[in-house]
PDB file of C-alpha atoms in Angstrom:
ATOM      1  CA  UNK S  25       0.000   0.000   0.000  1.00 66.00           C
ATOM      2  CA  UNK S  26       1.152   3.480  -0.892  1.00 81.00           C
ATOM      3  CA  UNK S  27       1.810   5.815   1.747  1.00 88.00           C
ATOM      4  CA  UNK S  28       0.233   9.055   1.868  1.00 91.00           C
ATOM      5  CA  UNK S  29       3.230  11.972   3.919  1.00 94.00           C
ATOM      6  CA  UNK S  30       0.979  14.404   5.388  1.00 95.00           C
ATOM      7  CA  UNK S  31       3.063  17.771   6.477  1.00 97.00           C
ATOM      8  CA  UNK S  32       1.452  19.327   9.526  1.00 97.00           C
ATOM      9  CA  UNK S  33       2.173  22.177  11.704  1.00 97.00           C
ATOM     10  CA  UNK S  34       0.340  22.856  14.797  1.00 97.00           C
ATOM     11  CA  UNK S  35       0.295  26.669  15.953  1.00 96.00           C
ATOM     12  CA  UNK S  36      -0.904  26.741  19.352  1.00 94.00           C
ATOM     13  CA  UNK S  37       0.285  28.147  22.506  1.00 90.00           C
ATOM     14  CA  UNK S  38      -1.252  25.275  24.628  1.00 90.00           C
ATOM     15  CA  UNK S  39       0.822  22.044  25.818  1.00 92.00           C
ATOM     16  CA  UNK S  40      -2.360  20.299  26.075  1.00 90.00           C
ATOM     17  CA  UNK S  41      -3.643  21.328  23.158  1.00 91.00           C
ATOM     18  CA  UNK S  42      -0.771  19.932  20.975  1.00 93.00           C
ATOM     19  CA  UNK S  43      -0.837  17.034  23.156  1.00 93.00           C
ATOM     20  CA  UNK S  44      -4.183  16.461  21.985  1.00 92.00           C
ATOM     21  CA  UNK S  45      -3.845  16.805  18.101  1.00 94.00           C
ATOM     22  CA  UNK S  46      -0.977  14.572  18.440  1.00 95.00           C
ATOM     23  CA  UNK S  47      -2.679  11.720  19.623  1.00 94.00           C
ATOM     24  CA  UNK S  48      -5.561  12.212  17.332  1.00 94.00           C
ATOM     25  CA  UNK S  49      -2.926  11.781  14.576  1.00 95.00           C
ATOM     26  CA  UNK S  50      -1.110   9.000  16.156  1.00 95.00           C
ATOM     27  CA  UNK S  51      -4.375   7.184  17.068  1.00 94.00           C
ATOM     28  CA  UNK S  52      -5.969   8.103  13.022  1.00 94.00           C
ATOM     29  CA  UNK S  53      -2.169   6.445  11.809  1.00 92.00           C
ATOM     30  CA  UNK S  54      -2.424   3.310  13.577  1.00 91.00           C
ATOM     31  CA  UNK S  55      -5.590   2.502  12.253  1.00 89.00           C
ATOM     32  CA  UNK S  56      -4.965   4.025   9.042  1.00 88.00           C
ATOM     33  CA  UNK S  57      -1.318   2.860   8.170  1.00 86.00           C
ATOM     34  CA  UNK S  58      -0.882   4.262   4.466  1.00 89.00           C
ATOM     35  CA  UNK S  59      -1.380   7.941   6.273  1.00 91.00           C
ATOM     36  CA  UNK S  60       2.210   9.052   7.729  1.00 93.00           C
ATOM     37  CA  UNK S  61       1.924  12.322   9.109  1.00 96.00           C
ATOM     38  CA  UNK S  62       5.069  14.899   9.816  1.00 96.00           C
ATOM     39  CA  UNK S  63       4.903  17.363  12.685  1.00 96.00           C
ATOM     40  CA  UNK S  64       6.077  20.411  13.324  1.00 96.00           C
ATOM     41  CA  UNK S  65       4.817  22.929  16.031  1.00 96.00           C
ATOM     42  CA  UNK S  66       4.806  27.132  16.283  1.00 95.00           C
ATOM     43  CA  UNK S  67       3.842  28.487  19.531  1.00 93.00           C
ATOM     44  CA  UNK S  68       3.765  32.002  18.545  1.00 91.00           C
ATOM     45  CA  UNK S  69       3.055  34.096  15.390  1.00 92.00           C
ATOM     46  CA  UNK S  70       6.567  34.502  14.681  1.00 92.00           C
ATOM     47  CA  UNK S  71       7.959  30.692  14.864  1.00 92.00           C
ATOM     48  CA  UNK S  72       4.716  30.129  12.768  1.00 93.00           C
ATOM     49  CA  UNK S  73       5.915  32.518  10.375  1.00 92.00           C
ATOM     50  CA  UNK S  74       9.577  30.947  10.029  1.00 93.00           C
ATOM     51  CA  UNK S  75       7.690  27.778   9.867  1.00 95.00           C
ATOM     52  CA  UNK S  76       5.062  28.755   7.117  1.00 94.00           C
ATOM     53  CA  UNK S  77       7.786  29.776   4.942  1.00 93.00           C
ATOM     54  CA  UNK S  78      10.205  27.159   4.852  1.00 94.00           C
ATOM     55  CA  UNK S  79       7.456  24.585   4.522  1.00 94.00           C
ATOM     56  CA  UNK S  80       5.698  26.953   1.450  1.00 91.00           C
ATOM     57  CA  UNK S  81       9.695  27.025   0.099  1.00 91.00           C
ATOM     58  CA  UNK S  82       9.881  23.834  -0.289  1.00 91.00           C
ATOM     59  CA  UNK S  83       5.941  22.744  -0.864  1.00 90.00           C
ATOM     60  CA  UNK S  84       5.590  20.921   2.000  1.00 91.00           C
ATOM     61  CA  UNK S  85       2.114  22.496   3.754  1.00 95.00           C
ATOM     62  CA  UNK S  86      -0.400  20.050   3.751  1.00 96.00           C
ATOM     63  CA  UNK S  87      -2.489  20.688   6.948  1.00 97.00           C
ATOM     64  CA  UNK S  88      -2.324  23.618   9.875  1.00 97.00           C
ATOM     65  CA  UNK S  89      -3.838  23.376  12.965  1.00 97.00           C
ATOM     66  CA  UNK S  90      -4.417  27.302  13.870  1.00 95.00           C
ATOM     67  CA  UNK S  91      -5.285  28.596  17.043  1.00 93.00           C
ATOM     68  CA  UNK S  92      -6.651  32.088  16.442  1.00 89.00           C
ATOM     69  CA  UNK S  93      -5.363  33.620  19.565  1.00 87.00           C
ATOM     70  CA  UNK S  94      -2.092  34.254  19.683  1.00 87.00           C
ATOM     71  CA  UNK S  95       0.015  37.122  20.650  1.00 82.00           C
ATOM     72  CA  UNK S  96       0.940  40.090  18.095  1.00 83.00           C
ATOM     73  CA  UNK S  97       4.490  39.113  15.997  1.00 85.00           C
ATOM     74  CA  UNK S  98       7.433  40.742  17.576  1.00 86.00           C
ATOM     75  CA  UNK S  99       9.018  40.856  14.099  1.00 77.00           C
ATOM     76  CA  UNK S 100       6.199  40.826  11.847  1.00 77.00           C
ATOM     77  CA  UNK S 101       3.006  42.491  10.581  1.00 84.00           C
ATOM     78  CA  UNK S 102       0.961  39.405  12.093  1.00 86.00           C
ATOM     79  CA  UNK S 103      -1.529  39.913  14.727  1.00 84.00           C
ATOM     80  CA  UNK S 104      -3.160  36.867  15.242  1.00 87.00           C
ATOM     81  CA  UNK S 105      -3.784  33.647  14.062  1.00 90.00           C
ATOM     82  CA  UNK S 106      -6.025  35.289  11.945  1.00 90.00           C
ATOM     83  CA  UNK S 107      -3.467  36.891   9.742  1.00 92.00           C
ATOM     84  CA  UNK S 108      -1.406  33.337   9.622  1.00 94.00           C
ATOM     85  CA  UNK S 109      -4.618  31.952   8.309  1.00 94.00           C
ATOM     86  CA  UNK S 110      -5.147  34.639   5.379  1.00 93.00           C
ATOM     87  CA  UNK S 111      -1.347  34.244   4.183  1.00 93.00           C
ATOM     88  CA  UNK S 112      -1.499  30.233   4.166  1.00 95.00           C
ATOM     89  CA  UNK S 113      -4.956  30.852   2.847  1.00 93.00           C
ATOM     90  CA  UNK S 114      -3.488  32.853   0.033  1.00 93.00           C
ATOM     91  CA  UNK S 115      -0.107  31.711  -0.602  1.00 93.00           C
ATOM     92  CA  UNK S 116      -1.357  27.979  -0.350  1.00 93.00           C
ATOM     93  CA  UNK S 117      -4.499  27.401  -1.133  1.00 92.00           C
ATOM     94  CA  UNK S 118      -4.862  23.710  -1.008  1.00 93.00           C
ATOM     95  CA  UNK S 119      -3.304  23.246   2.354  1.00 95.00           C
ATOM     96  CA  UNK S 120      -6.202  21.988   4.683  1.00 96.00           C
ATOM     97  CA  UNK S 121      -6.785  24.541   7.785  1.00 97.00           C
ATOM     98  CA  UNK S 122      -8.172  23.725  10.890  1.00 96.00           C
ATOM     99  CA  UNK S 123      -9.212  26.550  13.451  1.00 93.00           C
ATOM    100  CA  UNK S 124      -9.446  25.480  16.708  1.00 88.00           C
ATOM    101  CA  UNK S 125     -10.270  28.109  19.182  1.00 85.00           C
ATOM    102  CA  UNK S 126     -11.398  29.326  22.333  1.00 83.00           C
ATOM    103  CA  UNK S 127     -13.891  32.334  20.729  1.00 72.00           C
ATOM    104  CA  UNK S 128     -17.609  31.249  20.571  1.00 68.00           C
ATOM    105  CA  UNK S 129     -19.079  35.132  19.730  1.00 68.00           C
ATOM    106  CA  UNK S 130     -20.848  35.017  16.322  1.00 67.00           C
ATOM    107  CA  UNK S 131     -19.440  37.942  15.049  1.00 68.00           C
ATOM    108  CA  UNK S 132     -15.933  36.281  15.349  1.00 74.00           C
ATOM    109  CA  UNK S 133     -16.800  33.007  13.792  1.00 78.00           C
ATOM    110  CA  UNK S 134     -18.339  34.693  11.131  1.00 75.00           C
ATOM    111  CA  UNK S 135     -15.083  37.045  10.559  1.00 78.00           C
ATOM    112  CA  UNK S 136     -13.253  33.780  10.416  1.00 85.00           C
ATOM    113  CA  UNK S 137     -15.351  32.465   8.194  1.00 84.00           C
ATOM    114  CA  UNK S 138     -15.259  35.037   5.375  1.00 82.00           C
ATOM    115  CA  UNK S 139     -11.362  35.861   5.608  1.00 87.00           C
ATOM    116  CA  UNK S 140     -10.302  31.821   5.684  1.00 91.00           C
ATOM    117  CA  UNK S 141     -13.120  29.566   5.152  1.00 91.00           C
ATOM    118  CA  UNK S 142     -11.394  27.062   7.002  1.00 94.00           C
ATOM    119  CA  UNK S 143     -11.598  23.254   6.171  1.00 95.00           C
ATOM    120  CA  UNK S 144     -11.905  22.243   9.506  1.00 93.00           C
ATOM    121  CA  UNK S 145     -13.862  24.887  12.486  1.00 92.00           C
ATOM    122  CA  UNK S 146     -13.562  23.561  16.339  1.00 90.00           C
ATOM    123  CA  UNK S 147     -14.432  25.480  18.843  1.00 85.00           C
ATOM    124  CA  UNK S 148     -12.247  24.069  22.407  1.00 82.00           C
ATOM    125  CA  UNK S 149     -15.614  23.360  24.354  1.00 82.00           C
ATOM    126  CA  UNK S 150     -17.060  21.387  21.898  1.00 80.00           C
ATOM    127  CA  UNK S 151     -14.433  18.898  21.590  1.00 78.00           C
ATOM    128  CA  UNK S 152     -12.540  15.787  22.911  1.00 78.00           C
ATOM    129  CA  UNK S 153     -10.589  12.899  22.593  1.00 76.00           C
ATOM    130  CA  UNK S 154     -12.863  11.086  20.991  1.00 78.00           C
ATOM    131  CA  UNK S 155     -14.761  14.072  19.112  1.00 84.00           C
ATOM    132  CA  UNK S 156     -11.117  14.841  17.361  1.00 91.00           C
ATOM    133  CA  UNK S 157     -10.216  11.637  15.645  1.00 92.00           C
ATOM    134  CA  UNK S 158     -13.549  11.501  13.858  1.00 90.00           C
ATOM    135  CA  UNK S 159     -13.099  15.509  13.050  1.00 92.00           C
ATOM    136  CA  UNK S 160     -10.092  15.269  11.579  1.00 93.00           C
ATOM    137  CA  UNK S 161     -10.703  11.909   9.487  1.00 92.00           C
ATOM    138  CA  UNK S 162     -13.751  13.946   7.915  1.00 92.00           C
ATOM    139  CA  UNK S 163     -11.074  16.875   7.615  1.00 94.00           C
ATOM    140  CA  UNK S 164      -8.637  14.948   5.719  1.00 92.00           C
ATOM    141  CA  UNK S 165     -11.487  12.702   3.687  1.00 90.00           C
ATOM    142  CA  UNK S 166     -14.544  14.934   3.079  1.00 89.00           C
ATOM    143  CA  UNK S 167     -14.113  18.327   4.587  1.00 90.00           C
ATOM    144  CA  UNK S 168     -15.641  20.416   5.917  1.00 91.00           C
ATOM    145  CA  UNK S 169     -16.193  19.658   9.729  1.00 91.00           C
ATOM    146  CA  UNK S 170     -17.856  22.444  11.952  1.00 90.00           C
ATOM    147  CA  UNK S 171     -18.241  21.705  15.523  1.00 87.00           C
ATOM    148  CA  UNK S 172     -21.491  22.182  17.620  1.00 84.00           C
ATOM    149  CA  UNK S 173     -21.244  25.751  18.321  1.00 81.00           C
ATOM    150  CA  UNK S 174     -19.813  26.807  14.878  1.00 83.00           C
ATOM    151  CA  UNK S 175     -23.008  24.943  12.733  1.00 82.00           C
ATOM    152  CA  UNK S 176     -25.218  26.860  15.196  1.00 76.00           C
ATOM    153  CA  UNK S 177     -23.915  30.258  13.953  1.00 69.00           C
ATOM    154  CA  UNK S 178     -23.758  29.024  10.696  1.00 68.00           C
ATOM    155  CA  UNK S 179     -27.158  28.663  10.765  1.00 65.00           C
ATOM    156  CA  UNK S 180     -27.933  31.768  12.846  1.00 56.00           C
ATOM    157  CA  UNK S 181     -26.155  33.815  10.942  1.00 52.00           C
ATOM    158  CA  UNK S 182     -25.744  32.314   7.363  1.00 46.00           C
ATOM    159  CA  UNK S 183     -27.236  35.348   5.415  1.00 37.00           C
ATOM    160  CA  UNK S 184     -25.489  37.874   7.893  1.00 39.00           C
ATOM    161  CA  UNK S 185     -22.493  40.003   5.950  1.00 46.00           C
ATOM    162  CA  UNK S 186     -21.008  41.044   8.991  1.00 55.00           C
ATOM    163  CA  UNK S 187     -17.044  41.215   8.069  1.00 64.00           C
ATOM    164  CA  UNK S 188     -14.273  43.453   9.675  1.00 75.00           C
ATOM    165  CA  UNK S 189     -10.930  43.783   7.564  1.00 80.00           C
ATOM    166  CA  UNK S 190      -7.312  42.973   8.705  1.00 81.00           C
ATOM    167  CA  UNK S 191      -7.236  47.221   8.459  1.00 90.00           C
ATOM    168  CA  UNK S 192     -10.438  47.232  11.014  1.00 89.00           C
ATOM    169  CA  UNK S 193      -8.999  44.891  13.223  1.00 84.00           C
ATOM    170  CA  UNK S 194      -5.510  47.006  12.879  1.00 89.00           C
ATOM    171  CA  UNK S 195      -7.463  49.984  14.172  1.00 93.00           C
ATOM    172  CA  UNK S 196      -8.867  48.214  17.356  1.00 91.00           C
ATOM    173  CA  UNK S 197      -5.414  46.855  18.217  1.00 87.00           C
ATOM    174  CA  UNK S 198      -3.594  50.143  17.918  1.00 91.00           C
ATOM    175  CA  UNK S 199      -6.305  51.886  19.732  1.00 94.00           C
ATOM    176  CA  UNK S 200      -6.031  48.802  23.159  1.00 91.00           C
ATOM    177  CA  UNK S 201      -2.722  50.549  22.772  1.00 88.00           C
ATOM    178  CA  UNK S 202      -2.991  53.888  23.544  1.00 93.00           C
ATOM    179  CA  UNK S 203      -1.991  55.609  19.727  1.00 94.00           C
ATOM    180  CA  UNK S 204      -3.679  58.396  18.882  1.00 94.00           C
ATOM    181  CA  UNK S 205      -5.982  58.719  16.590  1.00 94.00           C
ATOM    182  CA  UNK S 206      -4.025  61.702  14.951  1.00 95.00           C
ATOM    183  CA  UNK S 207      -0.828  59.348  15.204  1.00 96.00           C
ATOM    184  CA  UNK S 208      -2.309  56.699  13.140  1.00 95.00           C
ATOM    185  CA  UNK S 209      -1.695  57.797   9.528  1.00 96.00           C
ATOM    186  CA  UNK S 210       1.415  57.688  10.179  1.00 95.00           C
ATOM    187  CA  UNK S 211       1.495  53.597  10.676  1.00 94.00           C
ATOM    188  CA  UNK S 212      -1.659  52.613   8.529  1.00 94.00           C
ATOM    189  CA  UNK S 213      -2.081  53.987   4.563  1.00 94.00           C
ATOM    190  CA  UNK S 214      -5.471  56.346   4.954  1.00 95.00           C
ATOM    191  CA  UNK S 215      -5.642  59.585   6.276  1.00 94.00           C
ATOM    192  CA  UNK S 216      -7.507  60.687   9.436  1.00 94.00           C
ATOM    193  CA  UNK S 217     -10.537  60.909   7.921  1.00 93.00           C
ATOM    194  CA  UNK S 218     -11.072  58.018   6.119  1.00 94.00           C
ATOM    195  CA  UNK S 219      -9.708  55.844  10.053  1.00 95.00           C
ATOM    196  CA  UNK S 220     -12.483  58.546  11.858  1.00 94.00           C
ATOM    197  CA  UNK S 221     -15.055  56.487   8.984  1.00 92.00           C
ATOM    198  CA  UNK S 222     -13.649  53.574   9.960  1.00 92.00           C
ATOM    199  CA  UNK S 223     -14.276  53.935  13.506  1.00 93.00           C
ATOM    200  CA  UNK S 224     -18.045  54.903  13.237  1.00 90.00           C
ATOM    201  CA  UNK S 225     -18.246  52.051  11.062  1.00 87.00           C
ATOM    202  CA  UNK S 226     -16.947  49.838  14.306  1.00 90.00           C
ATOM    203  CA  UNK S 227     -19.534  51.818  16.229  1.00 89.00           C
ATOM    204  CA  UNK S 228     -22.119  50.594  14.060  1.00 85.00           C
ATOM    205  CA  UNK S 229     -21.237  47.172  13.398  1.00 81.00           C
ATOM    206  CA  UNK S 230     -20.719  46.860  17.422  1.00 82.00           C
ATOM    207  CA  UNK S 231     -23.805  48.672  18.571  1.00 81.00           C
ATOM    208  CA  UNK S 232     -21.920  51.267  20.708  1.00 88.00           C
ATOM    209  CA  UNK S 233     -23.696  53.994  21.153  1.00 85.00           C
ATOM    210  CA  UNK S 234     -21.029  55.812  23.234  1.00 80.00           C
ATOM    211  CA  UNK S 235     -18.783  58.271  21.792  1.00 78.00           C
ATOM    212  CA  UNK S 236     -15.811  57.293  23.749  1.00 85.00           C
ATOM    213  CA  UNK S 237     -13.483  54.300  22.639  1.00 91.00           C
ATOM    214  CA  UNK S 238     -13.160  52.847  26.104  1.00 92.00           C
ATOM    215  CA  UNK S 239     -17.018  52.094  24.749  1.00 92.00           C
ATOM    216  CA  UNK S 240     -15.332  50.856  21.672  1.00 92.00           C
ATOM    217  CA  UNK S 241     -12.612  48.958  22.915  1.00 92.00           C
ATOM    218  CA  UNK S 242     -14.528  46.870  25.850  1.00 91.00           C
ATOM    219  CA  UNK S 243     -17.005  45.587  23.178  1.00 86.00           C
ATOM    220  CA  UNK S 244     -14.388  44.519  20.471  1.00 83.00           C
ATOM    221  CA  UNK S 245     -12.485  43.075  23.464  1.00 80.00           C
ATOM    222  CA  UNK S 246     -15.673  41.347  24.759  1.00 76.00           C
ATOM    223  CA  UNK S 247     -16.290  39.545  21.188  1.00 72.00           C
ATOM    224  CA  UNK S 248     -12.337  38.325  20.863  1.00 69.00           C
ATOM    225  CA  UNK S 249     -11.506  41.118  18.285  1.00 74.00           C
ATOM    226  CA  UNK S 250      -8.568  42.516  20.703  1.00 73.00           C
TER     227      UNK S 250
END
């Protein structure tokens, strides 16, 4: 029987976590022996980012675990898993994601949704041992898999064209910083009047009716934006 090299990379910042997908792997090869898979892990956008590259270099990407919370790149324009997503998403389109996360707000599925339309969609809660062998067989055979809590905002929100851009989400991060508004032309490409748009925009799409951006900020915070 031919075997079939699967080259993963796990990007989580969770011991157990990695622990887990690697004995959903090692459980799915014993029982499936023409399926070797090849594991590498990234704790950090970053080592993902090294990682991502030199597997892209050399065409070696076949499936990425991605936890969506991760902290900001130190040397790099990545803020989350989010933007790790949307490069593999764009530089390699047939490598099989898997999002795995601890967000369950609909807005921030949703978001997920329409910037990586991932092949596989866990959230944590909804999953175990047992749960992630089956998941990830339907992954690698006949994806998609959604778990409980994603096919319930599918459903919920299936004609809903909520969407904030890697720009929006640029804007809420800089702001949980403390820049200015007046300082941020100088870091993103608009002018102050077209970021002022953007924020009433945020406003809108968040349902704050308060003029301050502590207002702003809690709420994006609240739904996993920030």
């Amino acid at each position: 029987m031919e075997t079939k090299t699967i080259h993963t990379l796990i990007i989580d910042d969770h011991p157990l976590i990695i622990e887990a997908y690697r004995s959903a792997m090692a459980e799915i090869q014993e029982k499936r022996h023409e399926l070797v898979f090849v594991i590498e892990e990234a704790t950090s956008c970053d080592s993902a980012t090294f990682l991502i590259e030199r597997s892209l270099a050399s065409n070696k990407l076949d499936l990425v675990f991605l936890d969506i919370k991760l902290p900001p790149a130190v040397n790099g324009p990545h803020l989350s898993g989010e933007d790790l997503g949307l490069e593999i998403r764009q530089k390699a389109p047939k490598t099989k994601i898997v999002v795995a996360t601890t967000f369950n707000d609909n807005y921030r599925i949703q978001s997920i949704f329409k910037n990586i339309n991932p092949e596989g969609f866990l959230i944590k809660s909804d999953i175990s041992s047992d749960t992630l062998v089956s998941a990830l067989v339907e992954i690698l055979v006949d994806p998609p898999y959604y778990s409980k809590t994603v096919l319930q905002s599918v459903r919920k929100y299936i004609s809903h064209d909520f969407l904030l851009d890697k720009w929006d989400r640029f804007l809420l991060y800089e702001l949980s910083r403390g820049t200015k508004m007046k300082e941020l032309p100088t870091i993103m490409p608009f002018s102050l009047g077209a970021l002022e748009k953007r924020k009433r925009h945020l406003r809108t799409i968040f349902d704050v009716t308060d003029g301050e951006d502590r207002a702003l900020l809690t709420r994006a915070r609240k739904l996993g934006f920030i």
